[in-house]
Structure formats: structure tokens, C-alpha cells
Coordinates of C-alpha atoms in Angstrom, one line a residue:
Chain R
M1087 CA 57.7 12.9 12.3
Q1088 CA 54.9 14.3 10.2
P1089 CA 52.6 11.5 9.1
T1090 CA 52.0 11.2 5.3
I1091 CA 48.6 10.0 4.2
A1092 CA 48.1 9.9 0.4
V1093 CA 44.6 10.4 -0.7
I1094 CA 43.5 9.6 -4.2
A1095 CA 41.5 11.2 -5.8
P1096 CA 40.5 14.8 -4.8
G1097 CA 36.8 14.3 -5.5
A1098 CA 34.1 15.6 -3.1
M1099 CA 34.8 12.9 -0.5
G1100 CA 38.6 12.6 -1.1
S1101 CA 39.2 16.3 -0.8
G1102 CA 37.0 16.6 2.3
V1103 CA 39.0 13.7 4.0
A1104 CA 42.3 15.3 2.8
R1105 CA 41.4 18.7 4.3
R1106 CA 40.6 17.0 7.7
L1107 CA 43.9 15.2 7.6
A1108 CA 45.9 18.3 6.6
E1109 CA 44.3 20.3 9.3
H1110 CA 45.5 17.8 11.8
G1111 CA 49.1 18.0 10.6
A1112 CA 49.4 15.4 7.9
A1113 CA 51.1 15.7 4.6
V1114 CA 48.6 14.7 1.9
P1115 CA 50.1 13.8 -1.5
T1116 CA 47.8 13.0 -4.4
L1117 CA 47.9 12.2 -8.1
L1118 CA 46.9 15.2 -10.2
D1119 CA 48.3 14.6 -13.8
G1120 CA 45.5 14.8 -16.3
R1121 CA 43.0 16.3 -13.9
S1122 CA 41.0 19.5 -14.7
A1123 CA 42.0 22.9 -13.4
A1124 CA 39.0 22.8 -11.1
T1125 CA 40.1 19.5 -9.6
V1126 CA 43.7 20.8 -9.1
A1127 CA 42.4 23.9 -7.4
R1128 CA 40.1 21.9 -5.1
A1129 CA 43.1 19.7 -4.2
R1130 CA 45.2 22.7 -3.4
A1131 CA 42.5 24.3 -1.3
A1132 CA 42.2 21.1 0.7
G1133 CA 46.0 21.2 1.5
M1134 CA 47.0 18.4 -0.9
Q1135 CA 50.3 18.2 -2.7
A1136 CA 50.7 17.0 -6.3
A1137 CA 52.9 13.9 -6.3
D1138 CA 54.0 11.0 -8.6
E1139 CA 53.4 7.3 -8.0
A1140 CA 56.7 6.9 -6.1
A1141 CA 55.9 9.7 -3.7
V1142 CA 52.5 8.3 -3.1
A1143 CA 54.0 4.8 -2.4
A1144 CA 56.3 6.5 0.1
A1145 CA 53.4 7.6 2.3
D1146 CA 52.5 5.8 5.6
I1147 CA 49.0 5.1 4.4
I1148 CA 47.3 5.3 1.0
L1149 CA 43.5 6.0 1.0
S1150 CA 41.9 5.0 -2.3
I1151 CA 38.7 7.1 -2.6
V1152 CA 37.6 6.9 -6.3
P1153 CA 34.5 6.0 -8.3
P1154 CA 33.8 2.2 -8.0
A1155 CA 34.8 1.5 -11.5
E1156 CA 38.3 3.0 -10.9
A1157 CA 39.2 1.0 -7.7
L1158 CA 41.0 -1.8 -9.5
G1159 CA 42.7 0.5 -12.0
L1160 CA 44.2 2.6 -9.3
A1161 CA 45.7 -0.4 -7.5
G1162 CA 47.2 -1.6 -10.8
R1163 CA 48.6 1.8 -11.5
L1164 CA 50.3 2.1 -8.1
A1165 CA 51.5 -1.6 -7.9
P1166 CA 54.9 -1.1 -9.5
A1167 CA 55.7 1.9 -7.2
L1168 CA 54.5 -0.1 -4.2
R1169 CA 56.8 -3.0 -5.2
A1170 CA 59.7 -0.6 -5.6
A1171 CA 59.1 1.2 -2.3
P1172 CA 61.8 0.6 0.4
R1173 CA 59.3 1.2 3.2
K1174 CA 55.8 -0.3 2.6
P1175 CA 52.6 1.7 3.3
V1176 CA 49.2 0.3 4.1
Y1177 CA 46.9 0.6 1.1
V1178 CA 43.2 1.2 2.1
D1179 CA 40.5 0.7 -0.4
C1180 CA 37.7 3.0 0.9
N1181 CA 35.4 2.6 -2.2
A1182 CA 31.8 1.6 -2.6
V1183 CA 32.7 -1.7 -4.2
N1184 CA 31.4 -5.2 -3.7
V1185 CA 33.3 -7.8 -1.8
A1186 CA 34.7 -9.6 -4.8
T1187 CA 36.1 -6.3 -6.1
V1188 CA 37.9 -5.4 -2.9
Q1189 CA 39.3 -8.9 -2.7
A1190 CA 40.6 -8.4 -6.2
V1191 CA 42.3 -5.2 -5.2
A1192 CA 43.8 -7.0 -2.2
T1193 CA 45.2 -9.6 -4.6
I1194 CA 46.9 -6.9 -6.7
V1195 CA 48.4 -5.2 -3.6
A1196 CA 49.6 -8.3 -1.8
P1197 CA 52.6 -9.2 -4.0
T1198 CA 54.0 -5.6 -3.6
G1199 CA 54.6 -6.2 0.1
A1200 CA 52.3 -3.3 1.1
G1201 CA 49.7 -3.8 3.8
F1202 CA 46.1 -3.8 2.9
A1203 CA 42.8 -2.9 4.6
D1204 CA 39.2 -3.0 3.4
G1205 CA 37.5 0.3 4.1
G1206 CA 33.9 1.6 3.7
I1207 CA 32.8 5.2 4.2
I1208 CA 29.3 5.9 5.6
G1209 CA 28.2 9.5 5.7
G1210 CA 28.8 12.6 3.6
P1211 CA 32.2 14.3 3.2
P1212 CA 33.7 16.0 6.3
V1213 CA 32.8 19.6 6.6
P1214 CA 34.4 22.3 8.8
G1215 CA 32.9 22.0 12.3
G1216 CA 31.2 18.7 11.6
S1217 CA 32.2 15.3 12.9
G1218 CA 32.3 13.7 9.4
P1219 CA 31.6 10.3 8.1
V1220 CA 32.7 7.0 9.7
L1221 CA 35.5 5.1 8.0
Y1222 CA 34.8 1.4 8.7
L1223 CA 37.9 -0.8 8.4
A1224 CA 38.4 -4.6 8.2
G1225 CA 41.2 -7.1 7.5
P1226 CA 44.3 -8.0 9.5
D1227 CA 46.2 -4.7 8.8
A1228 CA 43.2 -2.5 9.9
A1229 CA 44.8 -2.4 13.4
R1230 CA 47.8 -0.4 11.9
L1231 CA 45.6 2.5 10.9
G1232 CA 44.9 4.1 14.4
V1233 CA 46.9 7.2 13.4
L1234 CA 44.0 8.2 11.2
R1235 CA 41.9 8.6 14.4
D1236 CA 44.6 11.0 15.7
L1237 CA 44.3 12.9 12.4
G1238 CA 40.6 13.6 12.9
L1239 CA 38.9 10.7 11.1
R1240 CA 36.2 8.7 12.8
L1241 CA 37.2 5.0 12.6
Q1242 CA 35.4 1.8 13.4
V1243 CA 37.5 -1.3 13.1
L1244 CA 35.4 -4.4 12.3
D1245 CA 36.2 -7.8 13.6
G1246 CA 36.1 -9.4 10.2
P1247 CA 38.2 -10.3 7.1
V1248 CA 38.8 -8.1 4.0
G1249 CA 35.3 -7.7 2.5
A1250 CA 33.4 -7.1 5.8
A1251 CA 33.7 -3.3 5.6
S1252 CA 32.7 -3.3 1.9
A1253 CA 29.8 -5.6 2.7
L1254 CA 28.7 -3.1 5.4
K1255 CA 28.9 -0.2 2.9
M1256 CA 27.0 -2.1 0.2
S1257 CA 24.2 -3.2 2.5
Y1258 CA 23.8 0.2 4.2
A1259 CA 23.8 2.0 0.9
G1260 CA 21.4 -0.6 -0.6
I1261 CA 18.9 0.4 2.1
T1262 CA 19.3 4.1 2.2
K1263 CA 20.0 4.9 -1.4
G1264 CA 17.6 2.1 -2.4
L1265 CA 14.8 3.8 -0.4
T1266 CA 15.4 7.0 -2.2
G1267 CA 15.1 5.1 -5.5
L1268 CA 11.9 3.4 -4.4
A1269 CA 10.4 6.9 -3.6
A1270 CA 11.5 8.4 -6.9
A1271 CA 10.1 5.5 -8.9
M1272 CA 6.8 5.4 -7.1
I1273 CA 6.3 9.1 -7.0
L1274 CA 6.9 9.4 -10.7
G1275 CA 4.5 6.4 -11.3
A1276 CA 1.8 8.0 -9.2
E1277 CA 2.3 11.4 -10.9
R1278 CA 2.0 9.9 -14.3
N1279 CA -1.4 8.3 -13.3
G1280 CA -2.9 11.3 -11.5
A1281 CA -2.4 9.9 -8.0
G1282 CA 0.5 12.1 -6.9
P1283 CA -1.4 14.4 -4.5
A1284 CA -3.3 11.3 -3.0
L1285 CA 0.0 9.5 -2.5
H1286 CA 1.4 12.6 -0.7
A1287 CA -1.7 12.8 1.5
E1288 CA -1.6 9.1 2.4
L1289 CA 2.1 9.3 3.2
A1290 CA 1.6 12.4 5.3
A1291 CA -1.2 10.6 7.2
S1292 CA 0.3 7.1 7.7
Q1293 CA 4.1 7.5 6.9
P1294 CA 5.1 11.0 8.1
Q1295 CA 8.7 9.9 8.9
L1296 CA 9.2 8.5 5.4
L1297 CA 7.7 11.6 3.7
A1298 CA 9.9 13.9 5.7
R1299 CA 12.9 11.8 4.7
F1300 CA 11.9 12.0 1.0
G1301 CA 11.6 15.8 1.3
K1302 CA 15.3 16.0 2.0
G1303 CA 16.6 12.8 0.4
L1304 CA 15.2 13.3 -3.1
P1305 CA 16.6 16.8 -3.7
D1306 CA 19.9 15.8 -2.2
M1307 CA 20.0 12.9 -4.7
Y1308 CA 19.5 14.8 -8.0
A1309 CA 23.1 15.9 -8.4
K1310 CA 24.5 12.6 -7.2
A1311 CA 22.4 10.2 -9.3
Y1312 CA 25.1 9.8 -11.9
R1313 CA 27.5 8.5 -9.2
W1314 CA 24.9 6.2 -7.7
V1315 CA 24.5 4.3 -11.0
A1316 CA 27.8 2.4 -10.6
E1317 CA 27.2 2.0 -6.9
M1318 CA 23.9 0.3 -7.5
R1319 CA 25.6 -2.1 -10.0
E1320 CA 28.2 -2.9 -7.3
I1321 CA 25.4 -3.7 -4.9
A1322 CA 23.8 -6.0 -7.5
D1323 CA 27.2 -7.8 -7.8
F1324 CA 27.5 -7.9 -4.1
L1325 CA 24.4 -10.0 -3.9
G1326 CA 25.8 -12.4 -6.5
P1327 CA 24.3 -14.1 -9.5
D1328 CA 22.0 -16.5 -7.6
D1329 CA 20.2 -13.9 -5.5
P1330 CA 16.9 -12.9 -7.1
A1331 CA 17.2 -9.5 -5.3
R1332 CA 20.2 -8.6 -7.5
L1333 CA 17.6 -7.5 -10.1
I1334 CA 16.3 -4.9 -7.7
Y1335 CA 19.7 -3.1 -7.8
E1336 CA 20.0 -3.5 -11.6
G1337 CA 16.7 -1.7 -11.8
M1338 CA 18.0 0.9 -9.4
A1339 CA 21.1 1.5 -11.6
G1340 CA 18.7 2.0 -14.6
L1341 CA 16.5 4.4 -12.6
Y1342 CA 19.5 6.5 -11.4
E1343 CA 20.9 6.5 -15.0
R1344 CA 17.6 7.9 -16.2
L1345 CA 17.4 10.5 -13.4
A1346 CA 21.0 11.5 -14.1
A1347 CA 20.3 12.0 -17.8
D1348 CA 17.1 14.0 -16.8
M1349 CA 19.2 16.1 -14.4
A1350 CA 21.7 16.9 -17.2
G1351 CA 18.9 17.6 -19.7
E1352 CA 15.2 18.5 -19.6
K1353 CA 14.7 18.0 -15.8
R1354 CA 11.1 16.7 -16.4
D1355 CA 11.4 13.9 -13.8
I1356 CA 13.1 16.3 -11.5
A1357 CA 10.3 18.8 -11.9
A1358 CA 7.7 16.1 -11.2
L1359 CA 9.5 15.0 -8.0
D1360 CA 9.8 18.7 -6.9
A1361 CA 6.1 19.2 -7.6
F1362 CA 5.2 16.2 -5.5
L1363 CA 7.3 17.4 -2.6
D1364 CA 5.6 20.8 -2.8
T1365 CA 2.1 19.2 -2.9
D1366 CA -0.4 20.8 -0.5
K1367 CA -1.8 17.7 1.1
A1368 CA -5.1 19.5 1.7
D1369 CA -5.7 19.2 -2.1
A1370 CA -5.2 15.5 -2.2
A1371 CA -8.6 14.0 -1.5
A1372 CA -12.1 15.3 -1.4
Chain M
M1400 CA -34.3 -1.5 3.5
Q1401 CA -31.3 -3.5 4.5
P1402 CA -28.4 -2.7 2.3
T1403 CA -26.7 -5.7 0.5
I1404 CA -23.0 -5.5 0.0
A1405 CA -21.5 -8.6 -1.7
V1406 CA -17.9 -9.2 -0.8
I1407 CA -15.8 -11.7 -2.8
A1408 CA -13.8 -13.5 -1.5
P1409 CA -13.6 -14.2 2.2
G1410 CA -9.9 -14.0 2.6
A1411 CA -8.2 -12.1 5.5
M1412 CA -9.1 -8.7 4.1
G1413 CA -12.5 -9.7 2.5
S1414 CA -13.8 -11.4 5.7
G1415 CA -12.6 -8.5 7.9
V1416 CA -14.4 -6.0 5.7
A1417 CA -17.5 -8.2 5.6
R1418 CA -17.6 -8.5 9.3
R1419 CA -17.5 -4.7 9.7
L1420 CA -20.4 -4.3 7.1
A1421 CA -22.5 -7.1 8.8
E1422 CA -22.0 -5.5 12.2
H1423 CA -23.4 -2.3 10.8
G1424 CA -26.5 -4.1 9.5
A1425 CA -25.7 -5.1 5.9
A1426 CA -26.4 -8.4 4.3
V1427 CA -23.1 -9.7 2.9
P1428 CA -23.5 -12.5 0.3
T1429 CA -20.4 -14.2 -1.1
L1430 CA -19.4 -17.0 -3.4
L1431 CA -18.3 -20.1 -1.5
D1432 CA -18.5 -23.1 -4.0
G1433 CA -15.3 -24.9 -4.2
R1434 CA -13.8 -23.2 -1.2
S1435 CA -12.2 -25.1 1.7
A1436 CA -14.1 -25.9 5.0
A1437 CA -11.8 -23.4 6.7
T1438 CA -12.8 -20.6 4.3
V1439 CA -16.5 -21.4 4.6
A1440 CA -16.2 -21.3 8.4
R1441 CA -14.3 -18.0 8.2
A1442 CA -17.1 -16.5 6.0
R1443 CA -19.8 -17.7 8.4
A1444 CA -18.0 -16.3 11.4
A1445 CA -17.8 -12.9 9.6
G1446 CA -21.6 -12.9 9.0
M1447 CA -21.4 -13.7 5.3
Q1448 CA -24.0 -15.8 3.4
A1449 CA -23.3 -18.3 0.7
A1450 CA -24.9 -17.1 -2.6
D1451 CA -24.8 -17.8 -6.3
E1452 CA -23.8 -15.3 -9.0
A1453 CA -27.4 -14.1 -9.5
A1454 CA -27.8 -13.3 -5.8
V1455 CA -24.4 -11.5 -5.8
A1456 CA -25.5 -9.5 -8.9
A1457 CA -28.7 -8.5 -7.0
A1458 CA -26.6 -6.7 -4.3
D1459 CA -26.4 -2.9 -4.1
I1460 CA -22.7 -3.0 -4.3
I1461 CA -20.2 -5.7 -5.1
L1462 CA -16.7 -5.5 -3.6
S1463 CA -14.1 -7.5 -5.4
I1464 CA -11.3 -8.3 -2.9
V1465 CA -9.2 -11.1 -4.3
P1466 CA -5.6 -11.9 -5.1
P1467 CA -4.4 -9.7 -8.0
A1468 CA -4.3 -12.6 -10.5
E1469 CA -8.0 -13.3 -9.9
A1470 CA -9.4 -9.7 -10.5
L1471 CA -10.1 -10.1 -14.2
G1472 CA -11.5 -13.7 -13.8
L1473 CA -14.0 -12.7 -11.1
A1474 CA -15.4 -9.9 -13.4
G1475 CA -15.7 -12.4 -16.2
R1476 CA -17.5 -14.9 -14.0
L1477 CA -20.0 -12.3 -12.8
A1478 CA -20.6 -10.6 -16.1
P1479 CA -23.5 -12.8 -17.3
A1480 CA -25.3 -12.4 -14.0
L1481 CA -24.7 -8.6 -14.0
R1482 CA -26.1 -8.4 -17.6
A1483 CA -29.2 -10.4 -16.5
A1484 CA -29.8 -8.4 -13.3
P1485 CA -32.9 -6.2 -13.4
R1486 CA -31.4 -3.7 -11.0
K1487 CA -27.8 -3.0 -11.5
P1488 CA -25.2 -2.8 -8.7
V1489 CA -22.0 -0.8 -8.6
Y1490 CA -19.0 -3.2 -9.0
V1491 CA -15.9 -2.0 -7.1
D1492 CA -12.5 -3.6 -7.9
C1493 CA -10.6 -3.1 -4.6
N1494 CA -7.6 -5.2 -5.6
A1495 CA -3.9 -4.5 -5.7
V1496 CA -3.7 -4.4 -9.4
N1497 CA -2.1 -2.1 -11.9
V1498 CA -3.9 0.7 -13.8
A1499 CA -4.2 -1.3 -17.0
T1500 CA -5.7 -4.3 -15.2
V1501 CA -8.4 -2.2 -13.4
Q1502 CA -9.2 -0.6 -16.8
A1503 CA -9.6 -4.0 -18.3
V1504 CA -12.0 -5.0 -15.4
A1505 CA -14.0 -1.9 -16.1
T1506 CA -14.2 -2.8 -19.8
I1507 CA -15.7 -6.2 -18.8
V1508 CA -18.2 -4.7 -16.5
A1509 CA -19.3 -1.7 -18.7
P1510 CA -21.5 -3.6 -21.2
T1511 CA -23.4 -5.3 -18.4
G1512 CA -24.9 -2.0 -17.4
A1513 CA -23.6 -2.2 -13.9
G1514 CA -21.8 0.8 -12.3
F1515 CA -18.0 0.6 -11.7
A1516 CA -15.5 2.1 -9.4
D1517 CA -11.8 1.7 -9.0
G1518 CA -10.8 0.9 -5.4
G1519 CA -7.6 0.6 -3.5
I1520 CA -7.3 -0.6 0.2
I1521 CA -4.5 0.9 2.3
G1522 CA -3.9 -0.6 5.7
G1523 CA -4.5 -4.1 7.3
P1524 CA -7.9 -5.8 7.6
P1525 CA -10.4 -4.2 10.0
V1526 CA -10.2 -5.7 13.5
P1527 CA -12.8 -5.3 16.3
G1528 CA -12.3 -1.9 18.0
G1529 CA -9.9 -0.6 15.3
S1530 CA -10.7 2.0 12.7
G1531 CA -9.6 -0.3 9.8
P1532 CA -8.0 0.4 6.5
V1533 CA -8.9 3.3 4.1
L1534 CA -10.8 2.3 0.9
Y1535 CA -9.8 4.8 -1.7
L1536 CA -12.3 5.2 -4.6
A1537 CA -12.0 6.7 -8.0
G1538 CA -14.1 7.0 -11.2
P1539 CA -17.5 8.6 -12.0
D1540 CA -19.6 6.0 -10.0
A1541 CA -17.5 6.4 -6.8
A1542 CA -19.9 9.0 -5.6
R1543 CA -22.6 6.4 -5.4
L1544 CA -20.8 4.4 -2.7
G1545 CA -21.4 6.7 0.3
V1546 CA -23.5 4.0 2.0
L1547 CA -20.2 2.1 2.7
R1548 CA -19.3 5.0 5.1
D1549 CA -22.5 4.5 7.0
L1550 CA -21.7 0.8 7.2
G1551 CA -18.4 1.4 9.0
L1552 CA -15.8 1.6 6.3
R1553 CA -13.3 4.5 6.0
L1554 CA -13.7 6.0 2.5
Q1555 CA -11.6 8.5 0.6
V1556 CA -13.0 9.5 -2.8
L1557 CA -10.3 10.7 -5.2
D1558 CA -10.9 13.3 -7.8
G1559 CA -9.6 11.2 -10.7
P1560 CA -10.6 8.6 -13.3
V1561 CA -10.7 4.8 -13.0
G1562 CA -7.1 3.9 -12.3
A1563 CA -6.3 6.7 -9.8
A1564 CA -7.1 4.6 -6.8
S1565 CA -5.1 1.6 -8.1
A1566 CA -2.2 3.9 -9.0
L1567 CA -2.3 5.2 -5.4
K1568 CA -2.4 1.6 -4.0
M1569 CA 0.5 0.5 -6.3
S1570 CA 2.7 3.5 -5.5
Y1571 CA 2.1 3.3 -1.7
A1572 CA 2.7 -0.5 -1.6
G1573 CA 5.8 0.0 -3.8
I1574 CA 7.3 2.2 -1.2
T1575 CA 6.2 0.4 2.0
K1576 CA 6.5 -3.2 0.9
G1577 CA 9.5 -2.3 -1.3
L1578 CA 11.3 -0.9 1.7
T1579 CA 10.7 -4.2 3.6
G1580 CA 12.2 -6.0 0.6
L1581 CA 15.3 -3.8 0.5
A1582 CA 15.8 -4.5 4.2
A1583 CA 15.5 -8.3 3.7
A1584 CA 17.8 -8.3 0.7
M1585 CA 20.5 -6.2 2.3
I1586 CA 20.4 -7.8 5.8
L1587 CA 20.7 -11.3 4.2
G1588 CA 23.6 -10.0 2.0
A1589 CA 25.3 -8.5 5.0
E1590 CA 24.8 -11.7 7.1
R1591 CA 26.3 -13.8 4.3
N1592 CA 29.4 -11.6 4.4
G1593 CA 30.0 -11.3 8.1
A1594 CA 28.7 -7.7 8.3
G1595 CA 25.3 -8.3 9.9
P1596 CA 26.2 -7.0 13.4
A1597 CA 28.0 -4.0 12.0
L1598 CA 25.0 -3.1 9.8
H1599 CA 22.7 -3.4 12.8
A1600 CA 25.0 -1.1 14.8
E1601 CA 25.3 1.5 12.0
L1602 CA 21.5 1.5 11.5
A1603 CA 21.0 1.8 15.2
A1604 CA 23.3 4.8 15.3
S1605 CA 22.3 6.7 12.1
Q1606 CA 18.9 5.2 11.0
P1607 CA 17.1 4.3 14.2
Q1608 CA 13.6 4.9 12.7
L1609 CA 14.3 2.5 9.9
L1610 CA 15.7 -0.1 12.2
A1611 CA 12.7 0.1 14.4
R1612 CA 10.5 -0.2 11.4
F1613 CA 12.3 -3.3 10.2
G1614 CA 11.9 -4.9 13.7
K1615 CA 8.2 -5.0 13.1
G1616 CA 7.9 -5.0 9.4
L1617 CA 10.1 -8.0 8.6
P1618 CA 8.4 -10.5 11.0
D1619 CA 5.0 -9.2 9.8
M1620 CA 6.1 -9.9 6.2
Y1621 CA 7.2 -13.6 6.6
A1622 CA 3.7 -15.1 6.4
K1623 CA 2.5 -12.6 3.7
A1624 CA 5.5 -12.9 1.3
Y1625 CA 3.7 -15.4 -0.9
R1626 CA 0.9 -12.9 -1.5
W1627 CA 3.3 -10.0 -2.2
V1628 CA 4.9 -11.9 -5.1
A1629 CA 1.9 -11.1 -7.4
E1630 CA 1.6 -7.6 -6.0
M1631 CA 5.2 -6.8 -6.8
R1632 CA 4.6 -8.0 -10.4
E1633 CA 1.5 -5.7 -10.6
I1634 CA 3.7 -2.8 -9.5
A1635 CA 6.3 -3.7 -12.2
D1636 CA 3.5 -3.6 -14.8
F1637 CA 2.1 -0.4 -13.3
L1638 CA 5.4 1.3 -14.2
G1639 CA 5.2 0.0 -17.7
P1640 CA 7.7 -1.5 -20.2
D1641 CA 9.7 1.7 -20.7
D1642 CA 10.5 2.5 -17.1
P1643 CA 13.9 1.2 -16.0
A1644 CA 12.5 1.0 -12.4
R1645 CA 10.1 -1.8 -13.4
L1646 CA 13.1 -4.2 -12.9
I1647 CA 13.3 -3.2 -9.3
Y1648 CA 9.8 -4.7 -8.7
E1649 CA 10.6 -7.8 -10.8
G1650 CA 13.5 -8.3 -8.5
M1651 CA 11.2 -7.8 -5.5
A1652 CA 8.8 -10.4 -6.8
G1653 CA 11.7 -12.9 -7.1
L1654 CA 12.9 -12.0 -3.6
Y1655 CA 9.4 -12.5 -2.0
E1656 CA 9.1 -15.7 -4.0
R1657 CA 12.3 -17.0 -2.4
L1658 CA 11.3 -15.8 1.1
A1659 CA 7.9 -17.5 0.7
A1660 CA 9.5 -20.8 -0.3
D1661 CA 11.9 -20.4 2.6
M1662 CA 9.0 -19.7 5.0
A1663 CA 7.2 -22.9 3.8
G1664 CA 10.4 -24.9 4.0
E1665 CA 13.8 -24.7 5.8
K1666 CA 13.3 -21.1 7.2
R1667 CA 17.1 -20.4 6.8
D1668 CA 16.6 -16.9 5.5
I1669 CA 13.9 -16.3 8.1
A1670 CA 16.3 -17.4 10.8
A1671 CA 19.0 -15.1 9.5
L1672 CA 16.6 -12.2 9.5
D1673 CA 15.5 -13.0 13.0
A1674 CA 19.1 -13.3 14.2
F1675 CA 19.9 -9.9 12.7
L1676 CA 16.9 -8.3 14.5
D1677 CA 18.0 -9.9 17.8
T1678 CA 21.6 -8.6 17.4
D1679 CA 23.0 -6.9 20.4
K1680 CA 24.4 -3.8 18.9
A1681 CA 27.1 -3.6 21.5
D1682 CA 28.7 -6.6 19.8
A1683 CA 28.9 -4.9 16.4
A1684 CA 32.2 -3.1 16.3
A1685 CA 35.3 -3.0 18.5

């Protein structure tokens, strides 16, 4: 029988995952009411089918792939249909949310009788010909999700409770997206104080791997900064109220908020970052 | 005539720089009153001579190499002797301080008639046989410091005003010491949530350069964390009150404060970081 894997919603990651599943023979229902024409078109192109909550709840597996702030809301929206479903799916929260949030989602899903797994996606959306991101899974029902491997996804099942996959996602993103934030903050600070070319030259001399990383990572970030704001706040909450390092990620959220506004507006910070990356290091020091 | 280069104080960096200068034939006076027997012994071993403020002010060049919080105080302490000195030295603030602080030091030194340069040291203390750190210099009097090159120091003179060398130092340290802070915060967060081995495995697979860096950078940091607290606060001030990213470095200061206390006490966080670095990545995921 054809496996049915509901994927909500058809964003960049969701539609990429859906296309991979559909190409491997899965039916991929999703929720499209109230979405823009562009989103509906992207979902269709990925092989997804418009469905209502009952049809989503009738799937074998439901993958929740939404912005962090919508993770709890989606579970609440689907809970009545999950409770009514005669055959219960496994609900997988794949979102970049902190451990407490994914535990709260699990608490919403549990009384419906559906299975539940904690998921964390590391890597960019699947692209044709590429291997795609890794979907980390944790929790007792993670072992029931092996069909996703047959459907073209890369799975890693962690030996840990619900929360372990989200903790991995938080800590990995906190390092990689955090490093991009440090670079943006310090390059802009150096440029404001006339030290941009000297910073470029010193990094080229003593930190060439980091400089090469920034040359790709900063431009890749510009269009995603708006999405990273909420993710940085999730990482701050992941660390909890007693960890002094949570302030680091509150600052990151503020930085990405500013960069997102700049990207949508005057692009002055973006231009300064681009100018830094284009610096001819020979100009830096006399 | 033998050049005289005063170096204050004989900390790890100051005594390393002093030894390099003394080995190249300089007289290296310093201030030792009120210092511990260990510090006095370290100064002697580096070839430094105990001196009073007047003897320091009689040097050709004065290198201020002190903890960030002492940069302004040292200038104030030496100002009367500099004013009284018949032949004026060039005072070089080499400290990890923000642009406004080094400008304030310059404002204290200016009325004494002494020259002034902004300095920033990138790299660890000189060690025998090694090339040593780079001393970046900025400001109009930086050109008068070429003798330091003849005395074995690596100089880079920036084409910028007083503040440019400090801005370089702040932005470089904000990236490199900031990255070590991100790693510590996220590894400890992952370990608290059972995701430490999985984070190690994912970094080994997708970020091997970063993981290798952490393997050296984290243990190197433990004993220095107490010094980095003030440096992180200087970086926050370097960004200024309107930059949302300043919060990142306030969080870094809090993190390093906690790690310094742990290093001086129970070493629980230190043990968790060491355990992570020792992780056998084969154990990480099933």
C-alpha cells in the first residue's frame, strides 16, 4: 500500500522534504487553506495534495515542519482530528524549538492516542541529486519511522528521550548560526571604526578557514535572517533562565532582527558586509 | 645608545614582550611596588628592572599592557611624571579596550606632551624560538615606533586614527574568543539534555574544522576565562548602546564569569566540556 506522509507546511524545507517523499512513491497531503497562491503552487510542484485535518490525521506519519512559533499551534489544530482518527499516525515535530516546547507539543498529542517523536533537521532542504539534510529522531516512537528512510530521507535515531533531537538541533544551530552572527556583529563594528580592511587581513593571515566560511555563510544568511530571529530565541530558552549564556542568544535574536529589517529596507549593513567580503587584503595594512 | 622601552605590567603578555625586547638589547624598566613575590620574580627572569614613575617616564617608549580595567588608571598614575619629564616618550596603550577607552587614555596623555599610539596585540605571548604576536599600531605617532621592530617585535602600522588598532583587536577577539564561548555554551546545553554525543558526531561529520578547533580552544580557555570576562565587556561597549549585538557580549562576559568560577571551584562545567571532547563519536547515534 502507498505510504501517506503528511507534511505541514510547504515552506522551503517542507516542500523540499515533500518532493523527496513523493518522488519515492509517497502520498503527501498538506494543509493549504488560507495560504498564498505562490505557496499553493509550490506545494503542487512538490507533489503535495491539499487536504483537511481529517485527511492529515489519516496519514501514516505527520511531519510538522513550521516556523518555531507555530509548532504548538499546529499540534493544537490537529489534536481533534487525531483524537477522532480510527487509525493513529505518528506525529513528528521536526521544528527548531527548545526542549520544553517539544515536550509541550508531546503533551498535546499524547491524549489523542497518536504516536509522537521529537525530530530535528540539520542541513538545508533536499535538492534534486543531493543527499539532503539529516532528520534526527528521538523518543520511544522514533523506531516506528523507518519507512521514511525507504522514502529517501536520511534518518539518525538517537538513543534518548523526547527532547534529545531538539537539543541537538538547538546546540548545533547555536554554534553554526551563532558563528555567522558573531562575524556579522564584529565585521560591522570594525567597519564603523575604520578597522574593516585590517580585520580582513588579519583573518586572512591567521584564520583563513573562518574567513572562507564567512564568505559563503554571510551572503547565505541575508535572506534567512528573519527566520533565524525566532530560532535564536528558542536557543535562549533552550539554555534556560539560570544560564548566563542565554543572553548571548537574545542578542543574536536582536542582531538578526536588525539584519532582516536592513535586508527588507536600505541594505546598509548588508552593503557593509559585502564590502568587507570584497576587501582586497593587500590594502589592509601598510 | 641603548633604547629604553618601559613595559607595564609584567603579566604573561607583558613579561613575554619584555623578554623579547631585553634579548634584543633594550633596557626594560617596569613598576613593581605592591606586586607579589611571584610577579617580581617573573619580571626579573624576563630581564626587567624595577623603576619608579619618573624612570618609566624617561623611557623612549612606554608599553601599557595591563588588564582592560586598569588601562585608564595607569595613564592617570603616570601622567604627572610624563608632564615633568624633560624628554617625552611615546605612550602606547596595547590593551584589549574599546575605542572610547583608548580615546580617553589618549586624552589623559595629550596634555603631558608625550606622544601617543593606539595598540592592539593579536596572538599569544612571545615564546623563545617563536615569532610572537603582532602588535598593531594606529594614530599619528605610530610611525615613531619602528625601533620596536628592530627589538624583535612584529609590528603592523594601520592607516587609521587612534582607535583603529583597538577596534581591530575588539573585532578579532569578538570572533575568536566569541566562537569559543558559543562552543562552551552549546556543548554544556547539549550535555544537560542528553545530546552531547550526538552533537559531537554531527560536528565530526559536517563541521570537522570547528570540532578540531574546539578540541584545542576550549582547554586553552579554562585558565584564561577570568581574564576574558572584562574583555567581553569591552567588546560590548565597543559595539555601543544602540547595537543589539552588544547583548551577545554581555552574555559572553556572564558565561566566562561562570566558567572562571567553575575553574576555581568544583570544575563541573570543565569536566562536562572535557567529557564532550573525549566523546567517541561512534557512540553517538544508532
